[in-house]
Amino acid sequence: MSGLLLRDLAQVATPAGDGGPLRGRALREVAVHERAYLLIDDEGTIMSVGAMRDLPRIGSDVDDLDGSGLSAIPGLVDCHTHPAFGGDRVHEFALRAVGATYEELLAGGGGILSTMHATRAAGAEALRAIVARHRDAMLAHGTTTFEGKSGYGLDRDTELEQLEAVASAGGVPTWLGAHAVPPEFDDATAYVDFLLAEVLPEAAELAEAADVFVERGAFGVDDARRYLEACASAGLGLRLHGDQFTELGAIALAIELGASSVDHLEATGADGVAALASSSVVGVLLPASALFLGRSMPPARELVDAGAAIALATDFNPGSAFCESLPLVCSLACTQLGLSPEEALAACTVNAAWVLGRSGSIGRLVPGFDADLTLIDAPDWRHLAYHLGGQTVAAVVCKGEVAWRR
Ligand code: NIG
Ligand code: FE
């Protein structure tokens, strides 16, 4: 490939500082270059960023892209999605619209378990095509890196098929074997025994991290600890779904085990906020899920003000968040969570990259980082969050190549 020059950009905006995860004041610091260029080498790495007046002399082997009227931000990083599912849940969506609750549908054998049946029936090839289709939708909303979980197979073969489908679409696979207890097992303990004996050895080869749904009707803290400890011993990073409906101790468990994140937190109270703030665990906030289920929003402002590191993600899945758009999530962060556009940007770039173990190569627009960037169709990058559900993204560059444009 040849190099790429993005010239005459209205702005290049990137979280400032280095390292991660960012918290406190650092979460608000965004470096903005006005009337700027961004130069990418022929290996897809950022060479330099700066004002147009400082643009170095460029060789003829460099392609040129006119960025007039556009703002560049780091390619968005969606660190929490469930894209490997068969079927859909539009029927349940319609039932919820007139009063059924998510928990009632799950307890009645619907919810995650209805998606389990459709996912088991899909087959490996269809699952690969499904994840690729959802990846393309995320890309059109500016996401250049996505994590994707299993958790709808709940048997050995389908769990592995889901992880392979995520990897084959270029995603970061997370093994969510402990998502729900499938009907073949009497209880969570027996199911965790099965997962660890029969699925973990191969899941550990395919996935980068393990995840567990700590919730009433799903997994209690003791089974979650046993599952996560075995996954850590097999070399996997640790994530948890916690405090979505009930505080069962997921934050304390995440801290005890050194998890990289605990995700959801809609039900987190003051003690959980304080505990998370004094730990290195990132709180991943999923406001599209809270909105979609009509639940209260997570205590984002309290977390940030207490010093916690937070990330934002879509939670894209067929039941609780049928939403691929991180720009929409950023809008919700600013309108519902009390975050500033700067905090929202850091939360779905550098901090999300940290959750995925990639904060040394993606999530910032600085020399040496991968040239993954999203071009916002406005002369001020904050339109990322300002435009509620609009066509915010003009083009997306992945590793120096234009991967999507309107
Ligand atoms: O993160 N709450 C657990 N898991 C998913 C939802 C899965 C589903 O409803 O299919 C979530 O919201
Ligand atoms: Fe989730």
PDB file of C-alpha atoms in Angstrom, residues 84-266:
ATOM      1  CA  ALA A  84     -22.691 -13.737  17.235  1.00  0.00           C
ATOM      2  CA  PHE A  85     -26.377 -14.620  17.476  1.00  0.00           C
ATOM      3  CA  GLY A  86     -28.953 -16.359  15.335  1.00  0.00           C
ATOM      4  CA  GLY A  87     -32.460 -14.982  14.815  1.00  0.00           C
ATOM      5  CA  ASP A  88     -33.721 -11.849  16.520  1.00  0.00           C
ATOM      6  CA  ARG A  89     -35.929 -10.846  19.450  1.00  0.00           C
ATOM      7  CA  VAL A  90     -38.302  -8.438  17.748  1.00  0.00           C
ATOM      8  CA  HIS A  91     -41.248 -10.419  19.126  1.00  0.00           C
ATOM      9  CA  GLU A  92     -40.005  -9.899  22.697  1.00  0.00           C
ATOM     10  CA  PHE A  93     -39.297  -6.265  21.913  1.00  0.00           C
ATOM     11  CA  ALA A  94     -42.960  -5.827  20.988  1.00  0.00           C
ATOM     12  CA  LEU A  95     -44.032  -7.592  24.221  1.00  0.00           C
ATOM     13  CA  ARG A  96     -41.745  -5.372  26.293  1.00  0.00           C
ATOM     14  CA  ALA A  97     -43.177  -2.310  24.582  1.00  0.00           C
ATOM     15  CA  VAL A  98     -46.532  -3.102  26.175  1.00  0.00           C
ATOM     16  CA  GLY A  99     -45.279  -4.018  29.620  1.00  0.00           C
ATOM     17  CA  ALA A 100     -43.458  -7.379  29.768  1.00  0.00           C
ATOM     18  CA  THR A 101     -40.089  -7.103  31.529  1.00  0.00           C
ATOM     19  CA  TYR A 102     -36.698  -8.434  30.422  1.00  0.00           C
ATOM     20  CA  GLU A 103     -36.400 -10.525  33.605  1.00  0.00           C
ATOM     21  CA  GLU A 104     -39.876 -12.049  33.147  1.00  0.00           C
ATOM     22  CA  LEU A 105     -39.092 -13.048  29.560  1.00  0.00           C
ATOM     23  CA  LEU A 106     -35.788 -14.646  30.652  1.00  0.00           C
ATOM     24  CA  ALA A 107     -37.410 -16.493  33.557  1.00  0.00           C
ATOM     25  CA  GLY A 108     -40.063 -17.803  31.151  1.00  0.00           C
ATOM     26  CA  GLY A 109     -37.426 -19.455  28.936  1.00  0.00           C
ATOM     27  CA  GLY A 110     -37.238 -16.579  26.444  1.00  0.00           C
ATOM     28  CA  GLY A 111     -34.572 -13.894  26.418  1.00  0.00           C
ATOM     29  CA  ILE A 112     -31.023 -15.219  26.217  1.00  0.00           C
ATOM     30  CA  LEU A 113     -32.373 -18.794  25.998  1.00  0.00           C
ATOM     31  CA  SER A 114     -34.503 -18.062  22.928  1.00  0.00           C
ATOM     32  CA  THR A 115     -31.414 -16.631  21.215  1.00  0.00           C
ATOM     33  CA  MET A 116     -29.517 -19.739  22.343  1.00  0.00           C
ATOM     34  CA  HIS A 117     -31.864 -21.964  20.318  1.00  0.00           C
ATOM     35  CA  ALA A 118     -31.540 -19.795  17.195  1.00  0.00           C
ATOM     36  CA  THR A 119     -27.758 -19.602  17.565  1.00  0.00           C
ATOM     37  CA  ARG A 120     -27.325 -23.355  17.994  1.00  0.00           C
ATOM     38  CA  ALA A 121     -29.413 -23.854  14.836  1.00  0.00           C
ATOM     39  CA  ALA A 122     -27.480 -21.310  12.761  1.00  0.00           C
ATOM     40  CA  GLY A 123     -24.271 -23.234  12.024  1.00  0.00           C
ATOM     41  CA  ALA A 124     -20.679 -22.011  11.893  1.00  0.00           C
ATOM     42  CA  GLU A 125     -20.801 -20.561   8.404  1.00  0.00           C
ATOM     43  CA  ALA A 126     -23.955 -18.541   9.017  1.00  0.00           C
ATOM     44  CA  LEU A 127     -22.525 -17.234  12.293  1.00  0.00           C
ATOM     45  CA  ARG A 128     -19.434 -15.974  10.478  1.00  0.00           C
ATOM     46  CA  ALA A 129     -21.632 -14.122   7.982  1.00  0.00           C
ATOM     47  CA  ILE A 130     -23.817 -12.708  10.776  1.00  0.00           C
ATOM     48  CA  VAL A 131     -20.866 -11.307  12.724  1.00  0.00           C
ATOM     49  CA  ALA A 132     -19.340  -9.848   9.533  1.00  0.00           C
ATOM     50  CA  ARG A 133     -22.647  -8.112   8.781  1.00  0.00           C
ATOM     51  CA  HIS A 134     -22.853  -6.612  12.268  1.00  0.00           C
ATOM     52  CA  ARG A 135     -19.173  -5.595  12.064  1.00  0.00           C
ATOM     53  CA  ASP A 136     -19.944  -3.714   8.848  1.00  0.00           C
ATOM     54  CA  ALA A 137     -22.802  -1.872  10.569  1.00  0.00           C
ATOM     55  CA  MET A 138     -20.501  -0.931  13.454  1.00  0.00           C
ATOM     56  CA  LEU A 139     -17.865   0.251  10.964  1.00  0.00           C
ATOM     57  CA  ALA A 140     -20.397   2.563   9.303  1.00  0.00           C
ATOM     58  CA  HIS A 141     -20.874   4.136  12.749  1.00  0.00           C
ATOM     59  CA  GLY A 142     -17.139   4.692  13.165  1.00  0.00           C
ATOM     60  CA  THR A 143     -16.097   1.579  15.093  1.00  0.00           C
ATOM     61  CA  THR A 144     -12.702   0.319  13.938  1.00  0.00           C
ATOM     62  CA  THR A 145     -12.129  -2.229  16.732  1.00  0.00           C
ATOM     63  CA  PHE A 146     -14.849  -4.326  18.307  1.00  0.00           C
ATOM     64  CA  GLU A 147     -14.908  -6.951  21.008  1.00  0.00           C
ATOM     65  CA  GLY A 148     -17.451  -9.739  20.529  1.00  0.00           C
ATOM     66  CA  LYS A 149     -18.653 -12.238  23.092  1.00  0.00           C
ATOM     67  CA  SER A 150     -19.917 -15.792  22.809  1.00  0.00           C
ATOM     68  CA  GLY A 151     -22.635 -16.782  25.282  1.00  0.00           C
ATOM     69  CA  TYR A 152     -25.522 -17.770  23.024  1.00  0.00           C
ATOM     70  CA  GLY A 153     -24.347 -21.335  22.354  1.00  0.00           C
ATOM     71  CA  LEU A 154     -24.056 -22.514  25.943  1.00  0.00           C
ATOM     72  CA  ASP A 155     -22.798 -25.810  24.558  1.00  0.00           C
ATOM     73  CA  ARG A 156     -19.269 -26.686  23.530  1.00  0.00           C
ATOM     74  CA  ASP A 157     -19.499 -26.538  19.750  1.00  0.00           C
ATOM     75  CA  THR A 158     -21.627 -23.413  19.410  1.00  0.00           C
ATOM     76  CA  GLU A 159     -19.595 -21.455  21.966  1.00  0.00           C
ATOM     77  CA  LEU A 160     -16.448 -22.237  19.955  1.00  0.00           C
ATOM     78  CA  GLU A 161     -18.209 -21.389  16.671  1.00  0.00           C
ATOM     79  CA  GLN A 162     -19.149 -17.989  18.082  1.00  0.00           C
ATOM     80  CA  LEU A 163     -15.573 -17.246  19.150  1.00  0.00           C
ATOM     81  CA  GLU A 164     -14.306 -18.276  15.709  1.00  0.00           C
ATOM     82  CA  ALA A 165     -16.932 -16.108  14.007  1.00  0.00           C
ATOM     83  CA  VAL A 166     -15.831 -13.043  16.006  1.00  0.00           C
ATOM     84  CA  ALA A 167     -12.159 -13.702  15.241  1.00  0.00           C
ATOM     85  CA  SER A 168     -12.831 -14.279  11.537  1.00  0.00           C
ATOM     86  CA  ALA A 169     -14.600 -10.899  11.331  1.00  0.00           C
ATOM     87  CA  GLY A 170     -11.512  -9.251  12.861  1.00  0.00           C
ATOM     88  CA  GLY A 171     -13.026  -8.800  16.329  1.00  0.00           C
ATOM     89  CA  VAL A 172     -11.562  -9.434  19.762  1.00  0.00           C
ATOM     90  CA  PRO A 173     -13.213 -12.632  21.067  1.00  0.00           C
ATOM     91  CA  THR A 174     -14.389 -12.939  24.675  1.00  0.00           C
ATOM     92  CA  TRP A 175     -15.672 -16.241  26.021  1.00  0.00           C
ATOM     93  CA  LEU A 176     -18.994 -15.641  27.799  1.00  0.00           C
ATOM     94  CA  GLY A 177     -19.723 -19.314  28.463  1.00  0.00           C
ATOM     95  CA  ALA A 178     -21.247 -18.305  31.805  1.00  0.00           C
ATOM     96  CA  HIS A 179     -24.030 -16.152  30.342  1.00  0.00           C
ATOM     97  CA  ALA A 180     -27.076 -18.238  31.304  1.00  0.00           C
ATOM     98  CA  VAL A 181     -27.668 -21.803  32.499  1.00  0.00           C
ATOM     99  CA  PRO A 182     -28.923 -23.856  29.541  1.00  0.00           C
ATOM    100  CA  PRO A 183     -31.823 -26.305  29.999  1.00  0.00           C
ATOM    101  CA  GLU A 184     -29.512 -29.358  29.929  1.00  0.00           C
ATOM    102  CA  PHE A 185     -28.229 -28.487  33.421  1.00  0.00           C
ATOM    103  CA  ASP A 186     -30.024 -28.407  36.763  1.00  0.00           C
ATOM    104  CA  ASP A 187     -28.081 -25.517  38.186  1.00  0.00           C
ATOM    105  CA  ALA A 188     -25.275 -23.031  37.630  1.00  0.00           C
ATOM    106  CA  THR A 189     -22.739 -25.096  39.571  1.00  0.00           C
ATOM    107  CA  ALA A 190     -23.206 -28.168  37.376  1.00  0.00           C
ATOM    108  CA  TYR A 191     -23.032 -26.015  34.256  1.00  0.00           C
ATOM    109  CA  VAL A 192     -19.797 -24.310  35.397  1.00  0.00           C
ATOM    110  CA  ASP A 193     -18.310 -27.788  36.055  1.00  0.00           C
ATOM    111  CA  PHE A 194     -19.113 -28.647  32.437  1.00  0.00           C
ATOM    112  CA  LEU A 195     -17.743 -25.371  31.050  1.00  0.00           C
ATOM    113  CA  LEU A 196     -14.435 -25.738  32.833  1.00  0.00           C
ATOM    114  CA  ALA A 197     -13.957 -29.410  31.961  1.00  0.00           C
ATOM    115  CA  GLU A 198     -15.258 -29.460  28.388  1.00  0.00           C
ATOM    116  CA  VAL A 199     -15.101 -25.985  26.865  1.00  0.00           C
ATOM    117  CA  LEU A 200     -12.376 -23.945  28.585  1.00  0.00           C
ATOM    118  CA  PRO A 201      -9.378 -25.790  27.051  1.00  0.00           C
ATOM    119  CA  GLU A 202     -10.421 -24.839  23.497  1.00  0.00           C
ATOM    120  CA  ALA A 203     -12.098 -21.540  24.370  1.00  0.00           C
ATOM    121  CA  ALA A 204      -8.795 -20.416  25.914  1.00  0.00           C
ATOM    122  CA  GLU A 205      -7.112 -20.969  22.534  1.00  0.00           C
ATOM    123  CA  LEU A 206      -9.622 -18.766  20.712  1.00  0.00           C
ATOM    124  CA  ALA A 207     -10.565 -16.032  23.184  1.00  0.00           C
ATOM    125  CA  GLU A 208      -8.552 -13.224  24.776  1.00  0.00           C
ATOM    126  CA  ALA A 209     -10.766 -12.880  27.862  1.00  0.00           C
ATOM    127  CA  ALA A 210     -13.578 -14.580  29.775  1.00  0.00           C
ATOM    128  CA  ASP A 211     -16.797 -12.952  30.944  1.00  0.00           C
ATOM    129  CA  VAL A 212     -19.614 -13.997  33.310  1.00  0.00           C
ATOM    130  CA  PHE A 213     -23.118 -12.647  33.941  1.00  0.00           C
ATOM    131  CA  VAL A 214     -23.324 -12.168  37.716  1.00  0.00           C
ATOM    132  CA  GLU A 215     -27.039 -11.825  38.375  1.00  0.00           C
ATOM    133  CA  ARG A 216     -29.996 -13.466  40.108  1.00  0.00           C
ATOM    134  CA  GLY A 217     -31.150 -16.258  37.800  1.00  0.00           C
ATOM    135  CA  ALA A 218     -27.726 -16.369  36.108  1.00  0.00           C
ATOM    136  CA  PHE A 219     -24.508 -16.847  38.156  1.00  0.00           C
ATOM    137  CA  GLY A 220     -23.814 -16.096  41.815  1.00  0.00           C
ATOM    138  CA  VAL A 221     -20.482 -14.835  43.078  1.00  0.00           C
ATOM    139  CA  ASP A 222     -19.144 -18.257  44.126  1.00  0.00           C
ATOM    140  CA  ASP A 223     -19.735 -19.898  40.735  1.00  0.00           C
ATOM    141  CA  ALA A 224     -18.467 -16.767  38.984  1.00  0.00           C
ATOM    142  CA  ARG A 225     -15.272 -16.808  41.065  1.00  0.00           C
ATOM    143  CA  ARG A 226     -14.648 -20.484  40.273  1.00  0.00           C
ATOM    144  CA  TYR A 227     -15.237 -19.896  36.546  1.00  0.00           C
ATOM    145  CA  LEU A 228     -13.068 -16.766  36.370  1.00  0.00           C
ATOM    146  CA  GLU A 229     -10.203 -18.216  38.436  1.00  0.00           C
ATOM    147  CA  ALA A 230     -10.000 -21.213  36.101  1.00  0.00           C
ATOM    148  CA  CYS A 231     -10.153 -18.925  33.065  1.00  0.00           C
ATOM    149  CA  ALA A 232      -7.358 -16.743  34.459  1.00  0.00           C
ATOM    150  CA  SER A 233      -5.231 -19.856  35.031  1.00  0.00           C
ATOM    151  CA  ALA A 234      -5.783 -20.736  31.375  1.00  0.00           C
ATOM    152  CA  GLY A 235      -4.369 -17.334  30.400  1.00  0.00           C
ATOM    153  CA  LEU A 236      -7.571 -15.384  29.754  1.00  0.00           C
ATOM    154  CA  GLY A 237      -8.207 -11.793  30.822  1.00  0.00           C
ATOM    155  CA  LEU A 238     -11.263 -11.272  33.028  1.00  0.00           C
ATOM    156  CA  ARG A 239     -14.472  -9.287  32.491  1.00  0.00           C
ATOM    157  CA  LEU A 240     -17.781  -9.359  34.369  1.00  0.00           C
ATOM    158  CA  HIS A 241     -21.377  -8.350  33.666  1.00  0.00           C
ATOM    159  CA  GLY A 242     -22.287  -6.945  37.060  1.00  0.00           C
ATOM    160  CA  ASP A 243     -24.881  -4.820  38.880  1.00  0.00           C
ATOM    161  CA  GLN A 244     -27.230  -4.778  35.863  1.00  0.00           C
ATOM    162  CA  PHE A 245     -30.353  -5.445  37.926  1.00  0.00           C
ATOM    163  CA  THR A 246     -29.001  -6.372  41.374  1.00  0.00           C
ATOM    164  CA  GLU A 247     -25.849  -5.735  43.382  1.00  0.00           C
ATOM    165  CA  LEU A 248     -24.600  -9.222  44.154  1.00  0.00           C
ATOM    166  CA  GLY A 249     -20.931  -8.397  44.733  1.00  0.00           C
ATOM    167  CA  ALA A 250     -19.627  -8.313  41.151  1.00  0.00           C
ATOM    168  CA  ILE A 251     -17.504  -5.200  41.791  1.00  0.00           C
ATOM    169  CA  ALA A 252     -15.806  -6.746  44.836  1.00  0.00           C
ATOM    170  CA  LEU A 253     -15.171  -9.936  42.840  1.00  0.00           C
ATOM    171  CA  ALA A 254     -13.754  -7.972  39.899  1.00  0.00           C
ATOM    172  CA  ILE A 255     -11.351  -6.169  42.240  1.00  0.00           C
ATOM    173  CA  GLU A 256     -10.411  -9.369  44.087  1.00  0.00           C
ATOM    174  CA  LEU A 257      -9.514 -11.133  40.837  1.00  0.00           C
ATOM    175  CA  GLY A 258      -7.884  -8.157  39.090  1.00  0.00           C
ATOM    176  CA  ALA A 259     -10.428  -8.124  36.250  1.00  0.00           C
ATOM    177  CA  SER A 260      -9.923  -5.576  33.512  1.00  0.00           C
ATOM    178  CA  SER A 261     -13.558  -4.448  33.683  1.00  0.00           C
ATOM    179  CA  VAL A 262     -16.948  -4.769  35.297  1.00  0.00           C
ATOM    180  CA  ASP A 263     -19.726  -3.837  32.890  1.00  0.00           C
ATOM    181  CA  HIS A 264     -23.302  -2.443  33.232  1.00  0.00           C
ATOM    182  CA  LEU A 265     -23.455  -0.988  36.808  1.00  0.00           C
ATOM    183  CA  GLU A 266     -27.013   0.329  36.422  1.00  0.00           C
TER     184      GLU A 266
END
